[in-house]
CSV table of C-alpha atoms in Angstrom, one decimal:
chain,number,residue,atom,x,y,z
F,28,MET,CA,-6.0,2.0,22.8
F,29,ASN,CA,-6.9,3.6,19.5
F,30,THR,CA,-10.8,3.2,19.1
F,31,ASN,CA,-10.5,4.2,15.4
F,32,VAL,CA,-8.8,0.9,14.6
F,33,PRO,CA,-11.3,-1.4,12.9
F,34,ILE,CA,-12.3,-4.7,14.3
F,35,VAL,CA,-11.9,-7.7,12.0
F,36,GLU,CA,-14.8,-10.1,12.2
F,37,VAL,CA,-14.2,-13.8,11.3
F,38,GLY,CA,-17.4,-16.0,11.6
F,39,THR,CA,-19.1,-15.6,14.9
F,40,ARG,CA,-16.1,-13.9,16.6
F,41,ARG,CA,-14.3,-10.4,16.5
F,42,TYR,CA,-10.4,-9.8,16.6
F,43,ARG,CA,-8.0,-7.1,16.5
F,44,VAL,CA,-5.7,-8.5,13.8
F,45,ARG,CA,-2.3,-7.2,14.1
F,46,THR,CA,0.1,-7.1,11.1
F,47,GLY,CA,3.5,-8.7,11.3
F,48,LEU,CA,5.2,-5.6,12.6
F,49,ALA,CA,6.9,-5.9,15.9
F,50,GLY,CA,5.2,-3.8,18.4
F,51,SER,CA,2.5,-2.5,16.1
F,52,SER,CA,-1.1,-2.0,17.2
F,53,LYS,CA,-2.2,-1.5,13.6
F,54,THR,CA,-4.9,-3.8,12.1
F,55,PRO,CA,-5.7,-3.9,8.3
F,56,ALA,CA,-8.9,-2.5,7.3
F,57,ILE,CA,-10.2,-5.9,6.0
F,58,ASP,CA,-13.6,-7.6,7.0
F,59,PHE,CA,-13.6,-11.3,6.9
F,60,ARG,CA,-17.4,-11.8,7.6
F,61,ALA,CA,-18.6,-15.5,7.7
F,62,THR,CA,-21.6,-16.9,5.8
F,63,SER,CA,-23.4,-19.7,7.4
F,64,HIS,CA,-24.8,-22.6,5.3
F,65,ASN,CA,-27.1,-24.0,8.1
F,66,PRO,CA,-30.5,-25.1,7.0
F,67,PRO,CA,-33.4,-22.6,8.1
F,68,GLY,CA,-34.3,-23.2,11.6
F,69,GLU,CA,-31.0,-24.8,12.7
F,70,SER,CA,-29.4,-23.4,15.8
F,71,LYS,CA,-25.9,-22.0,15.3
F,72,ALA,CA,-25.0,-22.8,18.9
F,73,LYS,CA,-26.0,-26.5,18.7
F,74,HIS,CA,-22.8,-28.3,19.6
F,75,GLY,CA,-24.0,-31.7,18.3
F,76,LYS,CA,-24.7,-30.6,14.7
F,77,SER,CA,-21.8,-30.3,12.1
F,78,GLU,CA,-22.4,-27.1,10.2
F,79,ARG,CA,-20.4,-25.3,7.5
F,80,ILE,CA,-19.6,-21.5,7.3
F,81,SER,CA,-17.6,-19.5,4.7
F,82,LEU,CA,-14.8,-17.0,5.5
F,83,ASN,CA,-14.1,-14.2,3.0
F,84,ILE,CA,-10.2,-14.2,3.2
F,85,PRO,CA,-8.1,-12.4,0.5
F,86,ARG,CA,-6.8,-15.0,-1.7
F,87,GLN,CA,-3.4,-13.4,-1.5
F,88,VAL,CA,-3.1,-14.9,1.9
F,89,HIS,CA,-4.5,-18.3,1.0
F,90,LYS,CA,-1.0,-19.7,0.4
F,91,TYR,CA,0.0,-19.1,4.0
F,92,ILE,CA,-3.1,-21.1,5.2
F,93,ILE,CA,-2.0,-23.9,2.9
F,94,GLY,CA,1.7,-23.9,3.6
F,95,PRO,CA,4.5,-25.7,1.7
F,96,ARG,CA,3.0,-28.9,0.1
F,97,GLY,CA,-0.2,-28.5,2.2
F,98,SER,CA,1.6,-28.9,5.5
F,99,THR,CA,-0.1,-25.9,7.3
F,100,LEU,CA,-3.5,-26.8,6.0
F,101,ASP,CA,-2.9,-30.4,7.3
F,102,LYS,CA,-2.0,-29.1,10.6
F,103,LEU,CA,-4.9,-26.9,10.9
F,104,ARG,CA,-7.3,-29.7,10.1
F,105,GLN,CA,-5.6,-31.9,12.7
F,106,GLU,CA,-5.7,-29.3,15.5
F,107,SER,CA,-9.2,-28.1,15.0
F,108,ARG,CA,-10.5,-31.5,13.8
F,109,ALA,CA,-12.7,-29.5,11.4
F,110,LYS,CA,-12.9,-29.9,7.4
F,111,ILE,CA,-11.2,-26.8,6.0
F,112,THR,CA,-11.4,-26.2,2.3
F,113,VAL,CA,-9.2,-23.7,0.5
F,114,PRO,CA,-10.1,-22.9,-3.2
F,115,PRO,CA,-7.7,-23.6,-5.9
F,116,GLU,CA,-5.6,-20.7,-7.1
F,117,ARG,CA,-7.2,-20.7,-10.5
F,118,SER,CA,-10.7,-20.1,-9.1
F,119,ARG,CA,-9.6,-16.6,-7.9
F,120,SER,CA,-12.1,-17.1,-5.1
F,121,ASP,CA,-11.7,-15.5,-1.6
F,122,VAL,CA,-14.0,-17.9,0.1
F,123,VAL,CA,-12.5,-20.5,2.7
F,124,GLU,CA,-15.0,-23.0,4.1
F,125,ILE,CA,-15.0,-24.5,7.5
F,126,GLU,CA,-17.1,-27.5,8.5
F,127,GLY,CA,-17.5,-29.1,11.7
F,128,LEU,CA,-19.1,-28.8,15.2
F,129,LEU,CA,-19.3,-25.5,16.9
F,130,ASP,CA,-15.9,-25.8,18.9
F,131,GLU,CA,-14.2,-27.1,15.8
F,132,ARG,CA,-15.4,-24.2,13.8
F,133,GLN,CA,-14.3,-21.8,16.5
F,134,LYS,CA,-10.9,-23.5,16.8
F,135,ALA,CA,-10.3,-23.4,13.1
F,136,GLU,CA,-11.5,-19.7,12.9
F,137,GLY,CA,-9.0,-18.7,15.5
F,138,LEU,CA,-6.1,-20.6,14.0
F,139,ILE,CA,-6.8,-19.2,10.5
F,140,THR,CA,-7.2,-15.6,11.9
F,141,GLN,CA,-3.8,-15.9,13.6
F,142,ILE,CA,-2.1,-17.1,10.3
F,143,VAL,CA,-3.6,-14.1,8.5
F,144,ALA,CA,-2.4,-11.7,11.1
F,145,ASN,CA,1.1,-13.2,11.2
F,146,ASN,CA,1.4,-13.0,7.4
F,147,MET,CA,-0.5,-9.9,6.1
F,148,ALA,CA,2.5,-7.7,6.2
F,149,LYS,CA,4.1,-10.1,3.7
F,150,VAL,CA,1.5,-9.4,1.1
F,151,PRO,CA,2.6,-6.7,-1.5
F,152,TYR,CA,1.1,-3.3,-1.3
F,153,THR,CA,-1.7,-2.6,-3.9
F,154,HIS,CA,-2.2,1.1,-3.6
F,155,PHE,CA,-0.5,4.3,-2.3
F,156,ILE,CA,-1.8,7.5,-1.2
F,157,SER,CA,-0.6,10.1,-3.8
F,158,LEU,CA,-0.3,13.7,-4.6
F,159,PRO,CA,0.3,13.7,-8.3
F,160,LEU,CA,2.3,16.3,-10.0
F,161,LEU,CA,0.6,16.9,-13.3
F,162,ASP,CA,2.2,20.1,-14.5
F,163,ILE,CA,3.2,19.8,-18.1
F,164,ASP,CA,6.3,22.1,-17.8
F,165,VAL,CA,7.7,20.3,-14.7
F,166,GLN,CA,7.3,16.9,-16.3
F,167,ARG,CA,9.1,18.2,-19.4
F,168,LYS,CA,12.0,19.6,-17.5
F,169,VAL,CA,12.3,16.2,-15.5
F,170,GLY,CA,12.2,14.3,-18.9
F,171,GLU,CA,15.1,16.6,-20.2
F,172,PHE,CA,17.1,15.9,-17.0
F,173,GLN,CA,16.5,12.2,-17.3
F,174,ARG,CA,18.0,12.2,-21.0
F,175,ASP,CA,21.1,14.1,-19.7
F,176,ALA,CA,21.3,11.6,-16.8
F,177,GLN,CA,21.5,8.6,-19.0
F,178,ARG,CA,24.9,9.6,-20.4
F,179,ILE,CA,26.3,9.8,-16.7
F,180,LEU,CA,24.6,6.8,-14.9
F,181,GLN,CA,26.2,3.6,-16.4
F,182,ASN,CA,24.7,0.1,-16.7
F,183,VAL,CA,21.4,1.3,-15.7
F,184,ASP,CA,18.1,0.1,-17.3
F,185,SER,CA,15.9,2.6,-19.1
F,186,SER,CA,13.1,1.8,-16.7
F,187,SER,CA,15.1,3.2,-13.9
F,188,PHE,CA,13.9,6.7,-14.9
F,189,VAL,CA,10.5,7.4,-13.6
F,190,HIS,CA,8.1,8.4,-16.3
F,191,PRO,CA,7.5,12.2,-16.2
F,192,GLY,CA,3.7,11.5,-16.3
F,193,SER,CA,3.8,9.5,-13.0
F,194,LEU,CA,5.6,12.1,-10.8
F,195,HIS,CA,4.1,12.2,-7.3
F,196,ILE,CA,4.5,12.6,-3.7
F,197,THR,CA,3.8,9.4,-1.7
F,198,LEU,CA,2.1,9.9,1.6
F,199,GLY,CA,1.8,6.1,2.5
F,200,MET,CA,1.7,2.6,1.1
F,201,LEU,CA,-1.7,0.7,1.3
F,202,ARG,CA,-2.7,-2.9,1.2
F,203,LEU,CA,-6.3,-3.0,-0.2
F,204,LEU,CA,-7.0,-6.6,-1.0
F,205,SER,CA,-10.8,-6.5,-2.2
F,206,PRO,CA,-13.0,-4.1,-3.8
F,207,ALA,CA,-14.6,-3.4,-0.3
F,208,ASP,CA,-11.3,-2.4,1.1
F,209,VAL,CA,-10.7,0.0,-1.8
F,210,THR,CA,-14.1,1.5,-1.4
F,211,ARG,CA,-13.6,2.1,2.4
F,212,ALA,CA,-10.2,3.7,1.8
F,213,VAL,CA,-11.6,6.0,-0.7
F,214,GLU,CA,-14.6,6.9,1.5
F,215,PHE,CA,-12.2,7.5,4.4
F,216,LEU,CA,-10.1,9.8,2.3
F,217,ARG,CA,-13.1,11.8,1.3
F,218,SER,CA,-14.1,12.1,5.0
F,219,LEU,CA,-11.1,14.3,5.5
F,220,ALA,CA,-12.5,16.9,3.2
F,221,LYS,CA,-13.4,19.5,5.7
F,222,ASP,CA,-10.1,19.4,7.6
F,223,VAL,CA,-8.1,19.1,4.4
F,224,ALA,CA,-9.9,22.4,3.0
F,225,GLU,CA,-8.9,24.2,6.3
F,226,ILE,CA,-5.2,23.3,5.8
F,227,VAL,CA,-5.1,24.1,2.2
F,228,SER,CA,-7.4,27.2,2.6
F,229,THR,CA,-8.4,29.2,-0.4
F,230,LYS,CA,-5.1,29.7,-2.0
F,231,PRO,CA,-3.7,27.2,-4.6
F,232,LEU,CA,-1.2,24.8,-3.1
F,233,LEU,CA,1.9,25.4,-5.2
F,234,VAL,CA,4.9,23.2,-4.9
F,235,SER,CA,8.4,23.9,-6.0
F,236,VAL,CA,10.3,20.8,-7.3
F,237,GLY,CA,14.1,20.7,-7.5
F,238,GLN,CA,17.4,20.2,-5.6
F,239,LEU,CA,18.4,16.6,-6.3
F,240,ALA,CA,19.7,14.1,-3.6
F,241,ALA,CA,20.2,10.5,-3.1
F,242,MET,CA,18.1,8.5,-0.7
F,243,GLU,CA,21.2,6.6,0.3
F,244,ALA,CA,24.9,7.4,0.1
F,245,ALA,CA,25.5,9.2,-3.2
F,246,SER,CA,28.2,6.8,-4.3
F,247,GLN,CA,25.8,3.9,-3.7
F,248,ALA,CA,22.4,5.3,-4.7
F,249,ARG,CA,19.3,3.3,-5.4
F,250,THR,CA,16.8,6.2,-5.4
F,251,ILE,CA,17.5,9.8,-6.7
F,252,TYR,CA,14.9,12.3,-5.8
F,253,ALA,CA,13.9,15.9,-6.0
F,254,HIS,CA,12.9,17.8,-2.9
F,255,ALA,CA,9.4,19.2,-2.9
F,256,ASP,CA,8.6,22.3,-0.8
F,257,ASP,CA,5.8,25.0,-0.5
F,258,PHE,CA,6.4,27.6,-3.0
F,259,ASP,CA,5.1,30.3,-0.7
F,260,ASN,CA,6.9,28.9,2.4
F,261,SER,CA,3.6,28.8,4.2
F,262,GLY,CA,4.3,25.1,5.4
F,263,ARG,CA,0.8,23.9,4.0
F,264,LEU,CA,2.4,20.9,2.0
F,265,ARG,CA,4.0,19.5,5.1
F,266,ARG,CA,0.9,20.0,7.2
F,267,LEU,CA,-1.3,18.4,4.6
F,268,CYS,CA,1.0,15.3,4.2
F,269,ALA,CA,1.4,14.8,7.9
F,270,PHE,CA,-2.3,15.2,8.5
F,271,VAL,CA,-3.5,12.8,5.8
F,272,ARG,CA,-0.7,10.2,6.5
F,273,ASP,CA,-1.6,10.3,10.3
F,274,LYS,CA,-5.2,9.8,9.8
F,275,PHE,CA,-4.7,6.8,7.6
F,276,ASP,CA,-2.1,5.5,10.1
F,277,SER,CA,-4.6,5.9,13.0
F,278,ALA,CA,-7.3,4.1,11.0
F,279,GLY,CA,-5.1,1.1,10.6
F,280,TYR,CA,-4.4,1.4,6.8
F,281,ILE,CA,-0.5,2.1,7.1
F,282,ASP,CA,1.6,-0.5,8.7
F,283,GLU,CA,5.1,0.8,7.5
F,284,LYS,CA,7.3,2.2,10.1
F,285,ARG,CA,9.4,4.5,8.1
F,286,GLU,CA,8.8,8.2,8.6
F,287,LEU,CA,7.1,10.5,6.1
F,288,LYS,CA,9.6,12.0,3.6
F,289,ILE,CA,8.1,14.5,1.2
F,290,HIS,CA,10.0,14.0,-2.0
F,291,VAL,CA,9.6,13.2,-5.7
F,292,SER,CA,11.4,10.2,-7.0
F,293,VAL,CA,13.0,10.7,-10.5
F,294,VAL,CA,15.5,7.7,-10.6
F,295,ARG,CA,15.2,4.2,-9.0
F,296,ALA,CA,18.3,2.4,-10.1
F,297,LYS,CA,17.8,-1.1,-11.9
F,298,PRO,CA,20.5,-2.9,-13.6
F,299,ALA,CA,20.4,-3.0,-17.4
F,300,SER,CA,17.9,-5.4,-19.0
F,301,SER,CA,16.3,-5.6,-15.5
F,302,SER,CA,12.7,-6.9,-15.4
F,303,VAL,CA,12.3,-5.6,-11.8
F,304,ASN,CA,9.1,-3.3,-11.5
F,305,ASP,CA,9.5,-2.0,-7.9
F,306,GLU,CA,7.6,1.1,-7.2
F,307,ASP,CA,8.2,1.6,-3.6
F,308,ASP,CA,9.3,5.2,-3.2
F,309,LEU,CA,11.9,4.4,-0.5
F,310,PRO,CA,14.3,1.4,-0.6
F,311,LYS,CA,13.9,-1.1,2.3
F,312,LYS,CA,16.3,-0.3,5.2
F,313,GLY,CA,19.2,-2.8,5.1
F,314,SER,CA,18.6,-4.1,1.6
F,315,ARG,CA,21.4,-4.9,-0.7
F,316,GLY,CA,19.7,-3.9,-4.1
F,317,PHE,CA,21.4,-2.6,-7.3
F,318,SER,CA,23.0,0.8,-6.9
F,319,VAL,CA,24.8,3.5,-8.8
F,320,ASN,CA,27.5,5.9,-8.3
F,321,ALA,CA,25.5,9.3,-8.4
F,322,VAL,CA,28.2,11.5,-7.3
F,323,PRO,CA,29.0,12.9,-10.8
F,324,LEU,CA,25.3,13.3,-11.5
F,325,LEU,CA,24.5,15.3,-8.5
F,326,LYS,CA,27.7,17.4,-9.0
F,327,GLU,CA,26.4,18.5,-12.3
F,328,PHE,CA,22.6,18.5,-11.7
F,329,GLY,CA,22.2,18.7,-7.9
F,330,THR,CA,21.0,22.3,-7.9
F,331,MET,CA,18.6,22.0,-10.6
F,332,SER,CA,15.1,23.3,-10.4
F,333,PHE,CA,12.2,21.6,-12.3
F,334,GLY,CA,9.7,24.5,-11.7
F,335,VAL,CA,6.5,25.0,-9.7
F,336,CYS,CA,3.3,23.0,-10.1
F,337,ARG,CA,-0.1,23.2,-8.4
F,338,VAL,CA,-1.2,20.2,-6.6
F,339,GLY,CA,-5.0,19.5,-7.2
F,340,GLN,CA,-5.7,16.1,-5.8
F,341,ILE,CA,-5.0,13.6,-3.2
F,342,GLN,CA,-5.5,9.9,-4.8
F,343,ILE,CA,-5.8,6.4,-3.8
F,344,ALA,CA,-3.5,5.4,-6.6
F,345,ARG,CA,-2.9,1.9,-7.9
F,346,ARG,CA,0.6,0.4,-8.0
F,347,PHE,CA,1.9,-0.7,-11.4
F,348,ARG,CA,-1.1,0.6,-13.2
F,349,HIS,CA,-0.7,3.6,-15.7
F,350,ALA,CA,-2.8,5.4,-18.0
F,351,GLU,CA,-1.5,6.4,-21.5
F,352,ASN,CA,0.2,9.6,-20.5
F,353,GLY,CA,2.2,7.7,-17.7
F,354,ALA,CA,0.1,8.9,-14.8
F,355,TYR,CA,-1.0,6.3,-12.2
F,356,GLU,CA,-4.6,5.2,-12.4
F,357,ASN,CA,-6.6,5.7,-9.2
F,358,ASP,CA,-9.7,4.4,-7.7
F,359,GLY,CA,-10.8,7.7,-6.1
F,360,ALA,CA,-9.6,11.1,-5.2
F,361,LEU,CA,-10.2,14.2,-3.1
F,362,SER,CA,-10.0,17.5,-4.9
F,363,LEU,CA,-7.8,20.4,-3.4
F,364,LEU,CA,-9.1,22.9,-5.9
């Protein structure tokens, strides 16, 4: 058993909360601590006294506690015999209140915890571990390629082309549902500083970007990417990426089963006039999303090199949030310089 996996506390009890992944022992790094509303001097263990506690449960999961037309919430109330109050969506509150006798509260806590465990993997990712590629020349060359690519790729929306300012290598997707979760993730990243410094050593980490390929069959491509490799063939990039991802995986922050693939996405195909804003770096296996025939594009530009850039940070980056220059906003970083 991995002793680094965090324990989730709900009220007076402690749980190892599994995500919805089959066979996974991972648990989200989320702390649902209960606050008692008992009058001073009242015993929490008193079975004959109705008491009220508050559970801090991310509001993104509340809809699963409520269920269709309130059916799940009704069932929880019936099974636990406790009064359970979920805040209305407009309140943006995370607090779920449970009121009842001790055994009723414990029953409700257990049932709610299981619902959270079963549905947490359905909540969209909020952040990702990123190695941003901030070299201006590399970004310029990618932008020039994308302008050429638009004449070859037919019926794709302009948003299919990744903003050159947001180029990055993704090490893993994160689901951080509260400010406390974000703080813990950033602190965890920074706790790796010594080991990361040993991997990178004193030399700049230079990465060559180029050699285009399709993530799927080229004739039905959804994601077109460039390879990212050590410029000096030292293997430091792969060791760094694997080390950081493995550490976050072991700590329970990563629940995706796909293997690490070091790459830089430059096109994520979306149909013309699409309003889709999907920033996952890899398409979901078995999905039937929009695709393009990338064979002509790869034939003309497949061997293209975008140059060499120095990687200076590992970031906890926010999905869908960009600065004016196109770069992803981040909540914290570890310097590699």
